[in-house]
Tab-separated table of C-alpha atoms in Angstrom:
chain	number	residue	atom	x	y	z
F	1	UNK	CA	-6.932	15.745	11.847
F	2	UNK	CA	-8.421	12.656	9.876
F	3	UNK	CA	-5.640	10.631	8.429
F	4	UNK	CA	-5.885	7.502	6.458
F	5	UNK	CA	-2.798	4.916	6.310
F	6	UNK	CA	-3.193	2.925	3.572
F	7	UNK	CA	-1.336	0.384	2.184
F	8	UNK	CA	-1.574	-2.101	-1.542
F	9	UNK	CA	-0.595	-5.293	-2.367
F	10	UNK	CA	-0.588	-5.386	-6.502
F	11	UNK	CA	0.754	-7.600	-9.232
F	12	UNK	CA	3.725	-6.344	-10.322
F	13	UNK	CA	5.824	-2.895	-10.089
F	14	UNK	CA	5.514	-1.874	-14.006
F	15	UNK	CA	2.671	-0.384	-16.390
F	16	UNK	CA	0.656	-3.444	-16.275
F	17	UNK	CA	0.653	-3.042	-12.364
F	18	UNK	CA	-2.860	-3.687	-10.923
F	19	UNK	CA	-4.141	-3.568	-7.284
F	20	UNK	CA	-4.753	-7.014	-5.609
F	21	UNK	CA	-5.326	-5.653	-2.024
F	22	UNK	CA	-6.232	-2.525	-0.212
F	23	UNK	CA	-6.225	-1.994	3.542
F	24	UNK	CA	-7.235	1.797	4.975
F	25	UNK	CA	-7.166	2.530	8.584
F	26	UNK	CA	-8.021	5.701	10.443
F	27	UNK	CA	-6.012	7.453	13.001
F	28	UNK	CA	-7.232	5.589	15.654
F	29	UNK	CA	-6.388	2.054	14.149
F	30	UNK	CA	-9.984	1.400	12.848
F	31	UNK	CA	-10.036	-0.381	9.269
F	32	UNK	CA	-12.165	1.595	7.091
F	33	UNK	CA	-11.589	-0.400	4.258
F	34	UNK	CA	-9.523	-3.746	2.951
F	35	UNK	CA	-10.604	-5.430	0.528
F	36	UNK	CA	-8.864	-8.313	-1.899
F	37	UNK	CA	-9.246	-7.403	-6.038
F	38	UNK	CA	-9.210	-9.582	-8.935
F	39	UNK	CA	-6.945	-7.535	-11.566
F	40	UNK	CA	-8.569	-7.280	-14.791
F	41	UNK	CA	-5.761	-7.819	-17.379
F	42	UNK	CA	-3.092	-9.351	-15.402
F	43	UNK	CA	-3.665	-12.995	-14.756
F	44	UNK	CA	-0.809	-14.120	-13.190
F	45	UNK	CA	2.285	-12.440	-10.982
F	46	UNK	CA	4.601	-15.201	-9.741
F	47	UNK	CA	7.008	-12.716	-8.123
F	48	UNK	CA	4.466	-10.607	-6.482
F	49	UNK	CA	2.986	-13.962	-5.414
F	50	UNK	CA	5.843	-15.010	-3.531
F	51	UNK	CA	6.216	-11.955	-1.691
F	52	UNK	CA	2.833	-11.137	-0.604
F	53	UNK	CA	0.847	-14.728	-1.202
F	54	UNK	CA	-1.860	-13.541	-3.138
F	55	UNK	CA	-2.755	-16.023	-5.456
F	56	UNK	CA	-5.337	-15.947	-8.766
F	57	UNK	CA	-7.089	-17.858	-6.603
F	58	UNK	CA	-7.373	-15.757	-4.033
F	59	UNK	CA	-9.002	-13.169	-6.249
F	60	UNK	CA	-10.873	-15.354	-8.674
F	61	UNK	CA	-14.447	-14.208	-7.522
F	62	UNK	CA	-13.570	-10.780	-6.036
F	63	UNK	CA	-14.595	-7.684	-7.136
F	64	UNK	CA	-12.242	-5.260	-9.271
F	65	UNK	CA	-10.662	-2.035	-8.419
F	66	UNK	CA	-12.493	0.229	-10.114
F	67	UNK	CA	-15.519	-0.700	-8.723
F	68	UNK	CA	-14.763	0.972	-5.261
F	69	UNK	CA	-12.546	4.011	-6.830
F	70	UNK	CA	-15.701	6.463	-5.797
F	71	UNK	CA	-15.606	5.038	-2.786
F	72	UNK	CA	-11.847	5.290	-2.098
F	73	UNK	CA	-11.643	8.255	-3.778
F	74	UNK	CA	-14.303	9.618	-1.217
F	75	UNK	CA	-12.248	8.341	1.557
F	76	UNK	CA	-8.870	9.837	0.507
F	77	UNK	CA	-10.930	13.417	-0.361
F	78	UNK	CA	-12.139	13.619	3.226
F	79	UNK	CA	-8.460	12.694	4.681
F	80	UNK	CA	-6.382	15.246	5.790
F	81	UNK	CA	-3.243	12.952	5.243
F	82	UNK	CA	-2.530	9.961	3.481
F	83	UNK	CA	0.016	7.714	5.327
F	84	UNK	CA	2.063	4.999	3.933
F	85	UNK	CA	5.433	3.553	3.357
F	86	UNK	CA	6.779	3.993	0.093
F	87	UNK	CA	3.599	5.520	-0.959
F	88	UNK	CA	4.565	7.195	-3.795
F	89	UNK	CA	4.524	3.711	-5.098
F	90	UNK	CA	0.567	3.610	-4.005
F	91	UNK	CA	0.058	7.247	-5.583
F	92	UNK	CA	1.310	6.034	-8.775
F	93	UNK	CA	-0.999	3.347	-8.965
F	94	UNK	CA	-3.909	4.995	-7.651
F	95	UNK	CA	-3.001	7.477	-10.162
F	96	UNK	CA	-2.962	4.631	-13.184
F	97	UNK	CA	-6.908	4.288	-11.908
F	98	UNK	CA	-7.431	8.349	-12.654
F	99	UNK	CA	-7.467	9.090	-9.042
F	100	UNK	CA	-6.369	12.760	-8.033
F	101	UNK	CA	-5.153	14.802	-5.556
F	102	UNK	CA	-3.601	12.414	-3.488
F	103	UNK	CA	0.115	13.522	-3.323
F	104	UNK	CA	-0.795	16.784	-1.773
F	105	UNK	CA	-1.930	14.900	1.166
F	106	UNK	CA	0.985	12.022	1.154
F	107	UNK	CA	3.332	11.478	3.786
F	108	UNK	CA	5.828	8.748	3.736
F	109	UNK	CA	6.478	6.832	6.542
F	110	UNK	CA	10.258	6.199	5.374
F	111	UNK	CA	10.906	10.462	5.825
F	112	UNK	CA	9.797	9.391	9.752
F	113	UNK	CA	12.152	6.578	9.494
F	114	UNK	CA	14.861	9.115	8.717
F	115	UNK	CA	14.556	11.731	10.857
F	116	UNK	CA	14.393	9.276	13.725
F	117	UNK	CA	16.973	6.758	12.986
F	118	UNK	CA	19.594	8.664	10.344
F	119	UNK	CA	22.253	8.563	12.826
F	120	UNK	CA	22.274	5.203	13.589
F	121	UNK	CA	25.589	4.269	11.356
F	122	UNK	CA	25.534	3.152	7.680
F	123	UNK	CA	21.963	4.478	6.836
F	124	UNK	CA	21.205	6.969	4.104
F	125	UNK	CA	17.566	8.536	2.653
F	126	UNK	CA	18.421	6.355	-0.641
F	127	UNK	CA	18.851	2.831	1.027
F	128	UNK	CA	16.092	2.783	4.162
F	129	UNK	CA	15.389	-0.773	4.845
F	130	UNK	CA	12.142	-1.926	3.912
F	131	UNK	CA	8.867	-1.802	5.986
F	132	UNK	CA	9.452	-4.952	7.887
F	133	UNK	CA	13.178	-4.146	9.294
F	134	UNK	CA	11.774	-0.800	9.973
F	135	UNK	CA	8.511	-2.304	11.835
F	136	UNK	CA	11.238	-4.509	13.652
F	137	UNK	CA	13.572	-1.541	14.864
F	138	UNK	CA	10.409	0.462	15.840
F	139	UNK	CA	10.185	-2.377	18.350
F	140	UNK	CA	6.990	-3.549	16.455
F	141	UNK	CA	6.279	-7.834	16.560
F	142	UNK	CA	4.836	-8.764	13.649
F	143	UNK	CA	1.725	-11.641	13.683
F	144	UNK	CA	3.047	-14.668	11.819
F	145	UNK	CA	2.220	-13.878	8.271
F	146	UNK	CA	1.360	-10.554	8.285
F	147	UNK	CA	4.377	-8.983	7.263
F	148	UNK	CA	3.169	-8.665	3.405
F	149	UNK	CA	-0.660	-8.192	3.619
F	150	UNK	CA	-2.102	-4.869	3.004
């Protein structure tokens, strides 16, 4: 089975949401793709910034998204599952770029989350911590800064 986990870094959360980063890894923990994106209507995101530190800066001279959606698309067509957490928030963007037939193959790392660690008092499908506390009780040690990079 070929799965790709994927993760996004983007501007904001709304309509005007554009991708700023895109990291893809194979099953066996190869990176197949990550790339930084300069958005092309969005010119500044101060909260996004100070989550994830991607500055305009940072993207000034970098390419933009829809120059590698054939590519990406190609990637997610030959993937037999798309891996992420919260990624029904990456479908929706990738969607907002025309991309298809991605939530067939989407599989939320928070539903893992779940199964494994409902029981475990005061924890319900509806307020899972985010990725980082979940990393953490995985027993997963984050590098210094890497908590919010794709």
């Amino acid at each position: 089975m070929h799965i790709s986990c994927l993760d996004t870094e983007s501007t904001s959360t709304g309509l005007s949401n554009e991708i700023l980063d895109l990291s893809i890894i194979n099953e066996k923990g190869d990176s197949i793709h990550s790339q930084l994106y300069k958005p092309r209507k969005v010119k500044k995101w101060y909260y996004a910034q100070r989550i994830h530190g991607i500055t305009p800066q940072m993207v000034e001279h970098k390419p933009f998204f829809v120059s590698d959606i054939e590519k990406i698309q190609a990637i997610f067509d030959d993937s037999d599952m798309l891996l992420g957490f919260a990624i029904d928030n990456d479908i929706r963007l990738f969607k907002q770029y025309g991309m298809q037939h991605l939530s067939d193959k989407a599989f939320d790392v928070k539903d893992l989350y779940w199964a494994v660690f409902k029981d475990d008092g005061g924890t319900d499908y509806y307020h899972i911590p985010n990725l980082v506390t979940c990393a953490e009780n995985c027993g997963y040690t984050w590098r210094e800064g890497s908590a919010h990079s794709a």
